[in-house]
Coordinates of C-alpha atoms in Angstrom, one line a residue:
F24 CA 140.2 115.8 5.4
N25 CA 137.8 115.0 2.0
F26 CA 138.7 112.1 -0.3
G27 CA 137.2 109.7 -2.7
S28 CA 137.6 106.9 -4.8
D29 CA 136.2 107.8 -7.9
E30 CA 133.3 111.1 -8.7
T31 CA 130.5 109.7 -7.6
T32 CA 131.2 108.5 -4.0
Q33 CA 133.4 110.6 -1.3
T34 CA 134.3 110.3 2.4
S35 CA 135.7 112.8 4.7
L36 CA 136.4 112.9 8.3
F37 CA 136.9 115.5 10.8
A38 CA 137.9 115.9 14.3
A39 CA 137.7 118.9 16.6
A40 CA 138.6 119.6 20.7
A41 CA 138.5 122.7 22.7
L42 CA 138.3 123.9 26.5
V43 CA 135.0 126.0 27.0
R44 CA 133.9 128.7 29.0
G45 CA 130.1 127.4 29.3
Q46 CA 127.2 125.0 30.0
Y47 CA 124.2 124.7 29.1
A48 CA 121.5 126.0 30.9
K49 CA 117.5 126.8 29.9
S50 CA 115.0 129.1 32.4
N51 CA 111.1 128.9 32.1
F52 CA 109.3 131.5 33.9
T53 CA 105.6 133.0 33.4
G54 CA 106.0 137.3 32.7
R55 CA 104.1 139.7 35.5
E56 CA 101.7 142.1 34.4
G57 CA 103.0 145.1 33.4
N58 CA 106.8 144.3 34.0
Q59 CA 109.1 144.0 31.9
G60 CA 111.8 143.1 34.3
P61 CA 114.5 142.4 35.1
Y62 CA 113.6 139.1 35.6
K63 CA 116.8 136.8 37.3
L64 CA 118.0 133.8 35.1
K65 CA 118.6 130.7 37.4
G66 CA 120.9 127.8 37.0
P67 CA 120.0 124.2 36.2
N68 CA 120.6 123.5 40.3
G69 CA 118.7 126.6 40.7
E70 CA 121.7 128.8 41.3
L71 CA 120.4 132.7 41.6
Y72 CA 124.1 134.2 40.4
V73 CA 124.8 132.7 36.7
L74 CA 127.0 134.6 35.0
V75 CA 125.6 134.4 30.9
I76 CA 128.2 133.8 28.2
S77 CA 127.8 136.6 25.9
G78 CA 125.3 136.5 22.6
S79 CA 124.9 132.7 23.8
E80 CA 121.2 133.7 24.3
R81 CA 117.8 132.6 23.0
V82 CA 114.9 133.8 24.2
Y83 CA 111.2 132.4 23.1
V84 CA 108.2 134.3 24.5
N85 CA 104.7 132.1 23.6
G86 CA 107.1 129.9 21.6
V87 CA 108.5 133.2 19.4
L88 CA 112.1 133.7 19.3
L89 CA 112.9 136.8 20.2
E90 CA 115.7 139.6 18.8
R91 CA 117.9 141.3 21.4
G92 CA 118.5 144.8 20.8
E93 CA 117.2 148.8 22.6
N94 CA 114.6 149.1 19.6
N95 CA 114.0 145.1 19.7
D96 CA 112.3 142.5 21.9
Y97 CA 115.2 143.1 24.9
T98 CA 118.1 143.5 26.3
I99 CA 120.3 141.4 28.5
D100 CA 122.6 142.1 31.8
Y101 CA 125.1 139.0 31.0
N102 CA 127.3 140.2 33.7
A103 CA 123.9 139.7 36.4
G104 CA 122.0 137.3 34.3
E105 CA 119.7 139.5 34.2
L106 CA 116.9 140.0 31.3
L107 CA 115.3 142.8 30.6
F108 CA 112.0 143.4 27.7
T109 CA 112.0 146.8 25.6
P110 CA 108.6 149.5 25.8
V111 CA 108.3 147.5 22.4
F112 CA 107.2 144.3 23.6
P113 CA 104.9 144.7 26.5
I114 CA 104.7 141.5 29.4
T115 CA 101.6 140.6 30.5
S116 CA 100.8 137.6 32.9
E117 CA 99.7 135.9 30.3
M118 CA 102.9 134.7 28.7
R119 CA 105.0 131.6 28.7
I120 CA 109.0 132.8 28.7
A121 CA 111.8 130.4 28.3
V122 CA 115.4 131.4 27.9
E123 CA 117.8 129.2 26.8
Y124 CA 121.7 130.3 27.3
Q125 CA 125.3 129.0 28.1
Y126 CA 126.5 130.4 31.7
S127 CA 130.4 130.1 32.6
E128 CA 130.5 127.0 35.7
R129 CA 134.6 127.4 35.9
S130 CA 134.5 124.7 38.8
Y131 CA 136.7 122.5 36.4
N132 CA 138.7 123.2 33.7
R133 CA 136.3 121.0 30.5
I134 CA 137.7 119.6 27.6
V135 CA 134.7 119.1 24.8
T136 CA 136.5 116.7 21.4
Y137 CA 133.7 116.0 18.3
A138 CA 135.2 113.6 16.0
G139 CA 133.1 111.4 13.2
G140 CA 133.2 110.5 9.7
S141 CA 131.0 110.0 6.3
V142 CA 130.5 108.2 3.2
T143 CA 128.5 109.8 0.4
A144 CA 127.2 108.2 -3.3
E145 CA 124.7 109.1 -5.4
K146 CA 121.4 107.7 -4.5
W147 CA 122.9 106.6 0.0
N148 CA 125.2 108.2 2.8
I149 CA 126.4 107.3 6.3
S150 CA 128.1 108.8 9.2
T151 CA 129.3 108.6 12.3
A152 CA 130.1 110.9 15.1
V153 CA 130.9 111.0 18.7
Y154 CA 131.1 114.2 21.1
A155 CA 132.2 114.4 24.4
E156 CA 132.3 117.0 27.3
S157 CA 133.9 115.9 30.4
D158 CA 135.4 117.8 33.4
L159 CA 139.2 117.1 34.5
K160 CA 137.9 115.9 37.6
N161 CA 142.3 116.7 38.6
Q162 CA 142.0 120.2 37.6
P163 CA 139.4 122.0 39.9
L164 CA 139.3 125.5 39.3
Q165 CA 136.9 127.5 42.2
Q166 CA 137.2 125.2 44.8
T167 CA 140.0 123.4 46.0
L168 CA 138.7 119.8 48.0
T169 CA 140.2 118.4 51.4
Q170 CA 140.3 114.6 51.8
E171 CA 136.9 114.9 53.8
Q172 CA 135.1 116.6 51.1
L173 CA 136.6 113.9 48.5
A174 CA 135.2 111.4 50.9
I175 CA 131.5 112.9 50.8
L176 CA 131.7 113.1 46.5
Q177 CA 132.5 109.8 46.3
T178 CA 129.5 108.5 48.4
A179 CA 127.4 111.3 46.9
G180 CA 126.3 109.5 43.7
D181 CA 124.4 111.5 41.7
D182 CA 122.4 113.0 44.5
A183 CA 123.3 116.6 44.9
A184 CA 121.1 116.9 48.2
S185 CA 124.2 114.5 49.7
T186 CA 127.1 116.9 48.1
Y187 CA 127.0 119.6 51.2
A188 CA 129.9 120.0 53.9
S189 CA 131.1 121.4 57.2
S190 CA 132.8 125.5 55.8
A191 CA 133.4 125.9 59.6
Y192 CA 137.5 125.4 60.0
V193 CA 139.9 126.9 62.7
D194 CA 140.9 130.9 62.1
T195 CA 143.2 133.6 64.0
Y196 CA 141.7 136.2 65.5
A197 CA 141.0 139.3 63.6
A198 CA 139.4 142.4 64.2
S199 CA 138.6 142.8 60.9
K200 CA 137.2 139.2 61.0
V201 CA 133.3 137.6 61.4
L202 CA 134.6 134.6 63.6
Y203 CA 132.5 131.9 65.4
K204 CA 132.7 129.8 69.0
K205 CA 131.6 126.4 69.0
T206 CA 129.0 125.9 72.1
T207 CA 126.7 122.7 73.2
T208 CA 123.2 123.2 74.5
N209 CA 121.1 120.4 75.7
G210 CA 123.5 118.4 73.5
V211 CA 123.5 120.1 70.0
T212 CA 126.6 121.9 69.0
Y213 CA 126.2 125.2 67.0
F214 CA 128.3 128.5 66.1
V215 CA 128.2 131.6 68.3
Y216 CA 129.9 134.6 67.4
S217 CA 132.4 135.4 69.4
N218 CA 135.5 138.2 69.3
N219 CA 136.9 136.5 72.1
A220 CA 140.3 135.9 71.3
E221 CA 140.9 133.6 74.1
D222 CA 138.1 131.0 72.3
V223 CA 138.7 128.8 69.7
L224 CA 137.8 131.0 67.0
Y225 CA 136.0 129.4 63.4
N226 CA 135.9 131.6 60.0
V227 CA 132.5 129.7 58.5
R228 CA 130.9 130.3 55.7
F229 CA 126.5 130.4 55.4
T230 CA 125.1 129.5 52.3
L231 CA 121.3 129.8 52.2
L232 CA 119.2 126.6 52.1
G233 CA 115.4 128.1 51.7
P234 CA 113.0 128.4 54.5
N235 CA 112.9 125.9 57.5
Q236 CA 115.3 124.8 55.3
G237 CA 118.5 125.4 57.5
D238 CA 119.1 126.3 61.3
Y239 CA 120.3 129.8 61.2
V240 CA 118.7 133.7 60.7
L241 CA 120.9 136.5 59.3
T242 CA 120.5 138.6 62.4
N243 CA 122.8 141.5 61.4
A244 CA 124.7 142.6 58.2
S245 CA 126.6 145.8 59.5
V246 CA 129.3 144.1 61.4
V247 CA 132.2 144.0 59.3
G248 CA 130.4 141.0 57.7
K249 CA 127.1 139.1 57.8
L250 CA 126.2 137.7 61.3
F251 CA 124.5 134.8 62.0
E252 CA 122.8 133.3 64.5
Y253 CA 121.3 129.6 65.8
V254 CA 117.3 129.3 66.2
A255 CA 116.8 125.7 67.5
P256 CA 113.9 123.9 65.9
I257 CA 110.3 123.5 67.4
N258 CA 108.7 120.8 67.1
G259 CA 111.0 119.2 64.8
V260 CA 110.6 122.0 62.3
K261 CA 113.7 123.9 61.2
Q262 CA 113.5 128.1 62.0
G263 CA 116.3 128.8 59.7
N264 CA 117.0 129.6 56.3
Y265 CA 120.8 129.1 56.6
D266 CA 123.4 126.5 57.4
P267 CA 127.0 127.0 58.2
V268 CA 128.0 124.3 55.0
I269 CA 129.4 124.9 51.5
K270 CA 128.1 123.0 48.3
L271 CA 130.4 120.8 46.6
V272 CA 130.1 120.8 42.8
P273 CA 130.9 117.2 41.5
P274 CA 132.5 116.9 38.3
T275 CA 130.4 115.4 35.0
K276 CA 131.0 113.6 31.6
L277 CA 128.3 113.8 28.8
Q278 CA 129.5 111.4 25.7
I279 CA 127.3 110.8 23.0
A280 CA 127.9 108.1 20.1
T281 CA 125.4 108.5 16.5
V282 CA 125.0 107.0 13.4
T283 CA 122.5 108.1 11.2
G284 CA 122.1 107.5 7.1
A285 CA 119.6 108.1 4.1
I286 CA 118.5 106.3 1.3
H287 CA 117.0 108.3 -2.1
P288 CA 116.3 105.5 -5.1
N289 CA 115.0 107.9 -6.7
D290 CA 113.3 111.5 -7.4
K291 CA 110.4 110.7 -5.6
T292 CA 111.8 108.6 -2.3
T293 CA 113.5 109.5 0.7
F294 CA 114.5 107.5 3.5
D295 CA 116.9 108.9 6.6
W296 CA 117.2 107.3 10.2
E297 CA 119.5 108.0 13.0
L298 CA 120.8 105.8 16.2
A299 CA 122.3 107.6 19.2
L300 CA 123.8 106.3 22.5
S301 CA 124.4 108.5 25.6
E302 CA 126.4 108.0 28.3
N303 CA 125.5 111.3 31.3
D304 CA 128.0 110.2 34.6
A305 CA 126.8 113.5 37.0
N306 CA 129.2 112.8 39.2
L307 CA 132.9 110.7 37.5
F308 CA 134.2 110.7 41.6
S309 CA 131.0 108.3 42.8
S310 CA 130.9 104.9 41.0
Q311 CA 127.0 104.8 43.0
N312 CA 123.8 105.6 41.2
D313 CA 125.6 104.5 37.3
N314 CA 123.0 102.3 36.5
N315 CA 121.1 105.6 34.8
N316 CA 124.2 106.4 33.2
K317 CA 123.4 105.2 29.7
G318 CA 120.1 105.8 27.4
L319 CA 119.3 105.2 23.5
A320 CA 117.9 107.3 21.2
G321 CA 116.7 106.3 17.4
K322 CA 114.9 107.8 14.5
W323 CA 113.5 107.1 11.1
N324 CA 111.6 109.7 8.2
L325 CA 110.4 108.7 4.7
K326 CA 108.6 110.4 2.4
Q327 CA 106.9 109.6 -0.9
R328 CA 105.7 111.9 -3.8
L329 CA 102.3 110.5 -4.9
L330 CA 101.3 113.0 -7.7
S331 CA 103.5 115.4 -9.5
K332 CA 101.1 116.9 -11.7
K333 CA 99.1 120.0 -11.9
W334 CA 99.0 119.1 -7.8
Q335 CA 102.1 118.2 -5.8
L336 CA 101.2 115.4 -3.4
D337 CA 103.2 114.0 -0.7
A338 CA 103.0 111.5 2.0
S339 CA 105.1 111.7 4.5
S340 CA 106.0 109.8 8.1
S341 CA 108.1 109.7 10.7
F342 CA 109.3 108.3 14.4
Q343 CA 111.0 109.0 17.4
Y344 CA 112.1 106.7 20.2
V345 CA 114.4 107.9 23.3
Q346 CA 114.4 106.0 26.7
E347 CA 114.2 108.4 29.4
D348 CA 117.7 108.0 30.6
F349 CA 118.9 109.4 27.5
K350 CA 121.4 112.6 27.8
T351 CA 121.6 115.3 24.7
I352 CA 123.0 118.5 24.6
E353 CA 120.0 120.7 24.5
R354 CA 116.3 120.1 23.6
L355 CA 115.4 117.6 21.5
T356 CA 111.7 118.6 21.1
S357 CA 110.3 122.2 20.4
I358 CA 110.0 124.8 22.8
E359 CA 106.5 124.7 23.6
F360 CA 106.2 120.4 23.4
A361 CA 105.0 120.7 26.9
R362 CA 101.8 122.9 26.0
D363 CA 101.4 121.1 22.3
W364 CA 100.6 118.0 24.2
N365 CA 99.2 119.3 27.9
L366 CA 102.0 118.2 29.7
G367 CA 103.4 118.8 33.0
L368 CA 106.6 117.0 34.1
F369 CA 106.6 114.3 31.9
T370 CA 108.9 110.7 32.7
G371 CA 109.5 107.4 30.9
N372 CA 110.4 106.6 27.8
Q373 CA 109.0 108.5 24.9
S374 CA 107.5 107.8 21.5
I375 CA 106.5 109.7 18.4
F376 CA 104.9 108.5 15.9
S377 CA 103.3 111.2 13.0
A378 CA 101.8 111.1 9.4
K379 CA 101.2 113.9 6.8
L380 CA 99.7 114.5 3.5
D381 CA 101.0 117.4 1.8
A382 CA 99.5 118.9 -0.9
Q383 CA 100.6 121.8 -3.3
L384 CA 100.0 123.7 -6.4
P385 CA 102.4 125.9 -7.5
K386 CA 102.1 129.4 -7.0
K387 CA 98.8 128.9 -5.7
G388 CA 98.8 127.5 -2.6
N389 CA 98.8 124.2 -0.2
L390 CA 97.1 122.0 2.0
A391 CA 98.5 119.8 4.9
Y392 CA 97.0 117.4 7.1
Q393 CA 98.9 115.7 9.7
Y394 CA 98.5 113.0 12.2
E395 CA 100.7 112.7 15.9
N396 CA 100.8 109.7 18.3
L397 CA 103.0 110.5 21.6
G398 CA 103.6 108.0 24.4
L399 CA 105.0 108.2 27.7
T400 CA 105.4 105.0 29.1
N401 CA 104.8 106.0 32.8
N402 CA 101.7 108.0 32.4
F403 CA 100.7 109.4 28.9
T404 CA 99.3 109.1 25.7
G405 CA 97.9 111.2 23.0
N406 CA 97.1 111.5 19.6
R407 CA 97.3 115.3 17.6
Q408 CA 95.5 116.4 14.6
Q409 CA 96.6 119.3 12.6
L410 CA 95.0 121.0 9.2
S411 CA 96.6 123.6 7.7
G412 CA 96.3 125.5 5.0
A413 CA 97.3 128.9 2.6
F414 CA 95.9 130.1 -0.6
Q415 CA 97.0 133.1 -2.6
L416 CA 93.6 134.4 -3.9
G417 CA 94.5 137.4 -7.2
T418 CA 95.6 139.9 -4.1
W419 CA 94.5 138.1 -1.5
S420 CA 96.4 135.8 0.9
I421 CA 94.4 133.6 3.0
H422 CA 96.3 131.3 5.9
Q423 CA 94.5 129.0 8.4
Q424 CA 95.7 126.1 10.8
G425 CA 93.3 124.3 13.3
S426 CA 94.3 121.4 15.7
V427 CA 93.0 118.9 17.8

């Protein structure tokens, strides 16, 4: 809806809602020398099999966005979640590959709502918006939760490692099924394959947990189905990589409310700002660990024209603050942010201050100097300076950039 009281002031309101198919995810990995792929994309929790939403991916190599296509840089198998680089884009072991994509996660029906409004005047504007994406916890799709499984989710909080539940249930004998019976040795109860119809038989689903993380190993895949065998721990260390459990998927919710504004009193001065509040609940079934659900972020930008003659000189500065618990839909920083600042895994509240001088000679070139300061409350503070320029000398073009 658009309306206004006069020609200089305009007001607009909007609202949208949708049932969505995908969720945002990101995979980072290093290329293998001479290996064009396929490279497997993973889910946010390390899932090995993801169904990528067609056309949703953005592939970066060393910070440069690539183009999809057999005659371009890469192709992708959306059903298998596999990335293959073409011969025109050779891969080396020095390449940093980052892939952002939407993947199909259909554990629950999910709804997205987005609404807001803005007021725009001649020298200022202000707007607000609220975004929310939430699983409908009472409408599961790919899992039917029992009362026991629901109780596990209610006590798990945000701890993903606590959302595993037993997969075994009593089943009837059939020659086409792989079934197990319970056996107890030295006080330890475990499952053993059985085709004896007189036993109490269980249908068991085994989940791959990783080396030395489980008590079962895959011993035979040539029977009707895969066959697993219990292996006793040695000196307290597990010897298997599977367990008779399934991972429960809790419903989640993310809400973000923003207020933004801008002031431009004249042609030479511009000031804009933004304030955002997020609420991220990783388990709607549980009230535990909810003390870190809310986070705050804000930023401002100021630009001033200092000289408007033969040379144009602009001065600008900006400041951004992001609390550790602030959650956004996608990334806030550049794709190469961690490398630019020589960071590994970083935590804590984040603040970035930037100041820049930009001199331009129309049709001849430009010269810019920028200073940045990054602070992380837990373990890092750093400064970065960058000098860049581009000049046109007759038919020659010169571009240079350096940072320290």
